Short mmCIF file of C-alpha atoms and ligand atoms in Angstrom, two decimals:
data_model
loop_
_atom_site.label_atom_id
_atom_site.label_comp_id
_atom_site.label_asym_id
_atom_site.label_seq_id
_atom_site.Cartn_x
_atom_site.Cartn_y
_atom_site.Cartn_z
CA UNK N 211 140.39 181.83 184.99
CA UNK N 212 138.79 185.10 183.16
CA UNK N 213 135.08 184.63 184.85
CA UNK N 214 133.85 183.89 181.14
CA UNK N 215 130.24 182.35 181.86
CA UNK N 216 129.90 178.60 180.60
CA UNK N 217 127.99 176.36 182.32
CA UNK N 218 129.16 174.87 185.37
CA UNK N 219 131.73 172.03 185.31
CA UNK N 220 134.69 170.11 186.80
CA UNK N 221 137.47 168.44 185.21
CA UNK N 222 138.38 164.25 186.42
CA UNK N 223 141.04 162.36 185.27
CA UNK N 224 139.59 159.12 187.03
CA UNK N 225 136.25 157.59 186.11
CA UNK N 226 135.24 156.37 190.03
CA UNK N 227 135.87 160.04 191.11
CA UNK N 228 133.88 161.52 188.04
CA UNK N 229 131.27 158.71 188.93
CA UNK N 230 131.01 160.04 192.75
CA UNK N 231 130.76 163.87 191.17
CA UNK N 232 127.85 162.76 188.94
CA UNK N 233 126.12 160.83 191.69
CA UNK N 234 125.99 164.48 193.83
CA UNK N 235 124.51 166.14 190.54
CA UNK N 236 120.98 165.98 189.65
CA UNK N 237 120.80 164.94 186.08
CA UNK N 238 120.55 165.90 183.10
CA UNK N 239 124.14 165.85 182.70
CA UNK N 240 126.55 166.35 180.23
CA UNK N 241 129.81 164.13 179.60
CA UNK N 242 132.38 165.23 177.21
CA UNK N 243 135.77 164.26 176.29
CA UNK N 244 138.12 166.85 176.43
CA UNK N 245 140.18 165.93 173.54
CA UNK N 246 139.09 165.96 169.63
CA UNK N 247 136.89 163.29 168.89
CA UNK N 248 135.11 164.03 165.28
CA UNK N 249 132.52 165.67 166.81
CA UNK N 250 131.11 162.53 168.81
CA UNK N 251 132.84 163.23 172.23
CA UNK N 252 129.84 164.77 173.42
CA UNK N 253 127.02 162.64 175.74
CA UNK N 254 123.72 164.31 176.65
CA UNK N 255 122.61 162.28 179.41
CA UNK N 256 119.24 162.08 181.01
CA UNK N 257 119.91 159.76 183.70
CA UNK N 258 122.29 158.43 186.20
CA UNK N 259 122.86 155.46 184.35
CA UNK N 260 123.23 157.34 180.97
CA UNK N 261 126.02 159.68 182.77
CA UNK N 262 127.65 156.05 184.37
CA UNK N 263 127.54 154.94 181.17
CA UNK N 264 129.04 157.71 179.32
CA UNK N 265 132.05 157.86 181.33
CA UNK N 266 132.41 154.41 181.10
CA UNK N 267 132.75 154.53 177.24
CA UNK N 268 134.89 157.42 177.24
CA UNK N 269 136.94 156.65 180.26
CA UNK N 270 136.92 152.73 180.56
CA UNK N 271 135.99 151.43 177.22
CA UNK N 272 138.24 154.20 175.43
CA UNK N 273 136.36 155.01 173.14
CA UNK N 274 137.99 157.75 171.76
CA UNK N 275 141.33 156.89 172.68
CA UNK N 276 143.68 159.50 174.50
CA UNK N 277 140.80 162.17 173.79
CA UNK N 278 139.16 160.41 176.67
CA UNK N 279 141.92 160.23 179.22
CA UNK N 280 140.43 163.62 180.81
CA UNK N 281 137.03 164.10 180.84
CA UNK N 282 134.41 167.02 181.46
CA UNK N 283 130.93 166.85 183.37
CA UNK N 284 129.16 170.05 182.57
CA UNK N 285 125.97 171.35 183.91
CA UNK N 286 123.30 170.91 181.12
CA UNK N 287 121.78 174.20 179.69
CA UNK N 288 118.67 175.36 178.00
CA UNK N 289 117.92 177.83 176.00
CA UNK N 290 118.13 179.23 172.77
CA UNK N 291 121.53 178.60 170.59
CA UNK N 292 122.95 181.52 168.75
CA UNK N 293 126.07 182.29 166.85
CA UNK N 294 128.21 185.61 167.33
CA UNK N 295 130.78 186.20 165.01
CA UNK N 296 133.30 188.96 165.64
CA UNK N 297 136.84 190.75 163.46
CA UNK N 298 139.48 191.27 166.10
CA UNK N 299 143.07 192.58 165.73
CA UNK N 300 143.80 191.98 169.15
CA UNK N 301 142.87 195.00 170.75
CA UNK N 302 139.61 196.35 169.49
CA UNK N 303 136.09 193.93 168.74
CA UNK N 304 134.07 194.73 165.87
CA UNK N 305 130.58 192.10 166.02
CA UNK N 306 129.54 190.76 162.66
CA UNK N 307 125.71 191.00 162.74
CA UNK N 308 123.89 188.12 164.82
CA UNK N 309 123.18 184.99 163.09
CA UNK N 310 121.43 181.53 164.32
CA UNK N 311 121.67 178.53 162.58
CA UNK N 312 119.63 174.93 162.48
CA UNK N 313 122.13 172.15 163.38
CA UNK N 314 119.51 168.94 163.65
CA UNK N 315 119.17 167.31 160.02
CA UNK N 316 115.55 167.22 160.21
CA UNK N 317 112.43 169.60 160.33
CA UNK N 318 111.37 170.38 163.82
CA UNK N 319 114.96 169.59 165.19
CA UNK N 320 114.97 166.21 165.03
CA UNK N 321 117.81 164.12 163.86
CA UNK N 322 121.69 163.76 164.67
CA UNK N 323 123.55 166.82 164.51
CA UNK N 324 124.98 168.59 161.55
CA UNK N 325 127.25 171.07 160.73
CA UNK N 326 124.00 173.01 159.84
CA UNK N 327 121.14 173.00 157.71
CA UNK N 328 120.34 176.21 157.68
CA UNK N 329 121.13 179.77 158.81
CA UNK N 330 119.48 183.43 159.37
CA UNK N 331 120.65 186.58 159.92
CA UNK N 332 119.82 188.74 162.20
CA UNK N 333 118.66 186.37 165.07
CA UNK N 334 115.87 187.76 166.95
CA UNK N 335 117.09 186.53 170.05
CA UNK N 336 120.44 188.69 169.94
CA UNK N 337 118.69 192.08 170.75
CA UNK N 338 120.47 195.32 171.23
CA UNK N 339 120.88 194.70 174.94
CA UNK N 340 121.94 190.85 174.86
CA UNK N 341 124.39 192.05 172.13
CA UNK N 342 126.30 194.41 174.62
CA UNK N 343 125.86 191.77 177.33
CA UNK N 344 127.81 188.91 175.23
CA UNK N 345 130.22 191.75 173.61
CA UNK N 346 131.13 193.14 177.48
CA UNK N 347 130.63 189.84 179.61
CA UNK N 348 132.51 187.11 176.64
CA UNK N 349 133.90 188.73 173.57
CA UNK N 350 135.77 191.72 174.56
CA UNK N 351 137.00 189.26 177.88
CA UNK N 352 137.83 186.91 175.54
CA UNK N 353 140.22 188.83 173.26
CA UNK N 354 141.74 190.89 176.27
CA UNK N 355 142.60 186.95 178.33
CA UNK N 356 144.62 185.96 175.03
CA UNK N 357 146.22 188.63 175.11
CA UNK N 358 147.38 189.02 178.77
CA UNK N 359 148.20 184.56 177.69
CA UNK N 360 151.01 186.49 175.37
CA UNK N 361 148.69 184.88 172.60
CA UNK N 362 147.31 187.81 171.19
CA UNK N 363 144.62 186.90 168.14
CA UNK N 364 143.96 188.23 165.19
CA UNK N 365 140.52 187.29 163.01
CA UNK N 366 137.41 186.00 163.08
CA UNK N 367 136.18 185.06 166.82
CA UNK N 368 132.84 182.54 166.62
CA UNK N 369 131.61 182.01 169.81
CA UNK N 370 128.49 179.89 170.00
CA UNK N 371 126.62 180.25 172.58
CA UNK N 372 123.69 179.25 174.87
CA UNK N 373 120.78 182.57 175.78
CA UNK N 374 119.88 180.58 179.27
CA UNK N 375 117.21 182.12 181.39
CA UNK N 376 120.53 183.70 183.27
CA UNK N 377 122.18 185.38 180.18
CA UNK N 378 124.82 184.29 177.60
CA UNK N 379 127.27 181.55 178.28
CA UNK N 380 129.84 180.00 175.83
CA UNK N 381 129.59 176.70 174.60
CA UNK N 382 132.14 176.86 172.10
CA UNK N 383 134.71 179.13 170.22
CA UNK N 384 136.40 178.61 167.40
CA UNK N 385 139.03 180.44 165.01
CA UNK N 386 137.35 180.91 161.90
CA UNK N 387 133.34 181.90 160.46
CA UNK N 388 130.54 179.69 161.00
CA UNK N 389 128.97 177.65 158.06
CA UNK N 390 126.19 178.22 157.44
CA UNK N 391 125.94 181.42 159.64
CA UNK N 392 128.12 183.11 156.86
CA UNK N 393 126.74 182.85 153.99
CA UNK N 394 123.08 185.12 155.15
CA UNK N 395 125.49 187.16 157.08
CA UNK N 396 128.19 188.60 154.42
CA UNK N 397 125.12 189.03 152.18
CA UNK N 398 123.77 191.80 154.68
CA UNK N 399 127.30 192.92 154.73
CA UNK N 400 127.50 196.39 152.83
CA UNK N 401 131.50 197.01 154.00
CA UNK N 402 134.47 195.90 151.44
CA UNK N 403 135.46 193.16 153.74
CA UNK N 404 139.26 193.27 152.38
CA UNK N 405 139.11 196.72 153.76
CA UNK N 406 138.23 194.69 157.20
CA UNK N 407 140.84 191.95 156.72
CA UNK N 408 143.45 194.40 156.69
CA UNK N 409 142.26 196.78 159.19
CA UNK N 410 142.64 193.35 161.17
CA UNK N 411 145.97 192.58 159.71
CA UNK N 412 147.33 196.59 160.76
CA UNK N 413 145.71 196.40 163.75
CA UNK N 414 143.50 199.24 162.65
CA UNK N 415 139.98 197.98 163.37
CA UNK N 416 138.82 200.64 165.73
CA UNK N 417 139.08 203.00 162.23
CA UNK N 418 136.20 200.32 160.88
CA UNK N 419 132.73 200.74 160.85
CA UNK N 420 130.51 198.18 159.77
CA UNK N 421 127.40 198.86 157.55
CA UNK N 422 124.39 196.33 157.27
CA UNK N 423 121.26 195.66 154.85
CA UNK N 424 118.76 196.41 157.50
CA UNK N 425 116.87 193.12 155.53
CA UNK N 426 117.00 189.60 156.43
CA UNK N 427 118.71 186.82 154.84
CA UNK N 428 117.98 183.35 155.00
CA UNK N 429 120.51 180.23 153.47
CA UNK N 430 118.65 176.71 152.99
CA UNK N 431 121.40 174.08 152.60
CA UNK N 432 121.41 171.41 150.24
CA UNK N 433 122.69 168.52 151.33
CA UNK N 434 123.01 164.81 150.15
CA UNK N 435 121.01 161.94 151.11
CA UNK N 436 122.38 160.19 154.24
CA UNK N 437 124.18 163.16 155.83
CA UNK N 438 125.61 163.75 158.28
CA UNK N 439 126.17 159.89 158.04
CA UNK N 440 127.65 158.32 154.94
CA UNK N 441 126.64 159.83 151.36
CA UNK N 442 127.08 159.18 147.62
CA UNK N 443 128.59 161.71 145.76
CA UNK N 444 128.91 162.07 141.83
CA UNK N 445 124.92 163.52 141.28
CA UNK N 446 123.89 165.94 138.30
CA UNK N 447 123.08 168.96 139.95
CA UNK N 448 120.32 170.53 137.67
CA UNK N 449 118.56 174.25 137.70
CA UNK N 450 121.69 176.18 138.78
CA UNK N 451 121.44 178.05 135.58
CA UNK N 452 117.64 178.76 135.96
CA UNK N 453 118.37 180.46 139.58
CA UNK N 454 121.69 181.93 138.79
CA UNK N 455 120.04 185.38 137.62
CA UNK N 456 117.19 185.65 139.90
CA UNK N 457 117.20 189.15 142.30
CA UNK N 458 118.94 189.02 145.82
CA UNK N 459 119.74 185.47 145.34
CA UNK N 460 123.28 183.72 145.76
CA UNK N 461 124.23 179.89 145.32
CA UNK N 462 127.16 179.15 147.59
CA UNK N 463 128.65 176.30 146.28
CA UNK N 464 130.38 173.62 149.73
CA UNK N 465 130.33 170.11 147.67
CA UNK N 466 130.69 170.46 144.13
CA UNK N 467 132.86 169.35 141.43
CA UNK N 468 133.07 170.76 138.04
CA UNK N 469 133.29 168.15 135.38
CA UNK N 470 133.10 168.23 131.57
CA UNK N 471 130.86 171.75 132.21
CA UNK N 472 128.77 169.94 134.66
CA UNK N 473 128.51 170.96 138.24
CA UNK N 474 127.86 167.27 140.34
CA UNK N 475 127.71 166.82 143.83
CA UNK N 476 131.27 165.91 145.82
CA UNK N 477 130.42 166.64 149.80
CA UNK N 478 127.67 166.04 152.58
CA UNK N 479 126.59 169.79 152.58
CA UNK N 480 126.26 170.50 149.12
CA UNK N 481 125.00 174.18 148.51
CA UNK N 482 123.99 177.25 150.52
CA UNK N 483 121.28 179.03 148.56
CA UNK N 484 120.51 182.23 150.49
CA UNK N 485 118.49 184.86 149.72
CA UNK N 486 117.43 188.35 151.30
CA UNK N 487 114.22 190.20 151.87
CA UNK N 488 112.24 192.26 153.43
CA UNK N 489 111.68 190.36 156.52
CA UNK N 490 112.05 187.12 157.55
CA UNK N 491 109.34 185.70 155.88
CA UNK N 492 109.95 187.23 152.59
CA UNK N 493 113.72 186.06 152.79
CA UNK N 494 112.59 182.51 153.61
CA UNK N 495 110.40 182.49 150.33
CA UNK N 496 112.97 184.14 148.39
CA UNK N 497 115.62 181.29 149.59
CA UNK N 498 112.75 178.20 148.75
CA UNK N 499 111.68 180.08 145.48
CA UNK N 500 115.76 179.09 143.94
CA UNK N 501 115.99 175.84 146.78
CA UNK N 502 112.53 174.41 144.68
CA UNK N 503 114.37 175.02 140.92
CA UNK N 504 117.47 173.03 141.78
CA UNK N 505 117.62 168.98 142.65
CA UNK N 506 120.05 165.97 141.93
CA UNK N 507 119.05 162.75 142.63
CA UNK N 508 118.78 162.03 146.66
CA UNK N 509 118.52 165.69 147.14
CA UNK N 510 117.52 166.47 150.67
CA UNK N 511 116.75 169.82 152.51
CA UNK N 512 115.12 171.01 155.69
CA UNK N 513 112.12 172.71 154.70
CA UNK N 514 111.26 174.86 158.04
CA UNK N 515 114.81 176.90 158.18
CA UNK N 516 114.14 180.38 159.20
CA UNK N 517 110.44 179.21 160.98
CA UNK N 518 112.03 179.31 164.14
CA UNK N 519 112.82 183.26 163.67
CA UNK N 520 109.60 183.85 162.11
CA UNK N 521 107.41 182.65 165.17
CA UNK N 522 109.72 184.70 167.34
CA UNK N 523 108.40 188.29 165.79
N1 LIG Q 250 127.46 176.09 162.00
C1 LIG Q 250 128.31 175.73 163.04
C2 LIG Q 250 129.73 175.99 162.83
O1 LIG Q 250 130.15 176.62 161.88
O2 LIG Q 250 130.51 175.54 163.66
#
């Protein structure tokens, strides 16, 4: 309705006429549910068959229950993922600085999807330019549609998004910050971010100026072994103490549990441990110098986060 790019798609309600779609469309395709459906809803397919397939779960098999009763086939995109945060108070939109993050569990993206393993901030790939394209051609769009909707918003705008060959396009928003795209980003953040929350609250954002550490900060998550799939929780976490002093380093703590004066672990993604530096490269050592002083037992962690940025200067 606003002209705010995504990749191309259609909408069916009936699996033979979503079947007849796909058959026109050269694959790969993807096939999504367009209700909530834990995360799973969404089928990358390289094939015919896989599309046929994939509608059939959703759509004939029910897979996901009522989630599936409408379904989207998308045109499939590549590129680079990136993460744009924004403040809004409806009117005016202030960006956060860029962040990217590493959503496959293991090195070299490979692995089921997580929540992410990783994050960096800035993202090379968000330059000046493709900052004012996403800002004039998604964000500022964005805000201005829900408010014309008489559903004005106020907060923190995440779009993620897909840097095609053909500029930006939205693959996602959602209400809230990103984790782990956070945690590297408020540690370049120099402004008192209550001031921020209630500029947003009074509406008085456009009186807001954001100012950055020009340095880059990496966060290595610690997660438990088995995630994103099922995980024991209850492990010692040891060495918090040793890295709670060290320079331009913060533990941010997802899944713990204090008990009896002993942190143990209680969640998937356990800890963020982010540091900054001069640099990417710097900021990734700084982040693995703390990551290598703390373990429980089944610790696991992605040990290329940040490489991806790195090979891109
Ligand atoms: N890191 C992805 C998200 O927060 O949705």
């Amino acid at each position: 309705k606003y002209n705010i790019p995504t990749a191309g798609y259609k909408v069916f309600t009936n699996a033979d006429e979503a079947k007849d779609y796909a058959e026109k469309h050269h694959p790969p395709l993807v096939v999504k549910a367009d209700g909530l459906a834990a995360g799973k809803g969404v089928f990358i397919c390289p094939s015919m068959d896989e599309a046929f397939l994939a509608i059939d779960i959703i759509m004939n098999q029910k897979a996901f229950g009522e989630a599936g009763d409408r379904i989207i086939i998308e045109e499939f995109l590549s590129g680079e993922e990136a993460s744009f945060l924004a403040f809004t108070d409806g009117e005016d939109v202030l960006p956060l600085a860029s962040a990217q993050d590493h959503k496959r569990v293991y090195e070299n993206d490979e692995g089921p999807n997580t929540g992410g393993m990783g994050a960096y901030s800035p993202a090379p790939i968000i330059t000046p330019s493709m900052q004012k394209k996403v800002m004039n051609e998604i964000m500022i769009p964005t805000v201005n549609a829900m408010k014309s909707e008489g559903r004005t918003f106020k907060g923190v705008l995440y779009a993620g998004l897909m840097i095609a060959k053909n500029g930006p396009k939205v693959l996602e928003f959602n209400a809230r910050f990103g984790d782990p795209e956070t945690q590297p980003i408020l540690m370049r953040m120099r402004t008192d971010i209550v001031d921020v929350f209630t500029a947003v609250i009074e509406g008085r954002l456009k009186d807001i100026k954001l100012e950055w550490d020009k340095r880059t900060a990496v966060c290595v998550v610690m997660a438990s072994e088995g995630y994103p799939g099922d995980y024991e929780k209850g492990k010692a976490i040891t060495g918090l103490e040793e890295v709670k002093d060290m320079k331009d380093v913060v533990v941010f703590h997802a899944g713990t549990i204090l008990e009896d004066g002993k942190f143990l672990t209680n969640g998937g993604r356990v800890l963020g441990v982010t540091a900054i530096g001069q640099g990417i490269k710097r900021a990734i050592k700084n982040a693995y110098k703390a990551v290598e002083k703390i373990d429980w037992d089944g610790v696991h962690y992605r040990k290329d986060i940040g490489a991806k940025a790195a090979r891109s200067r």
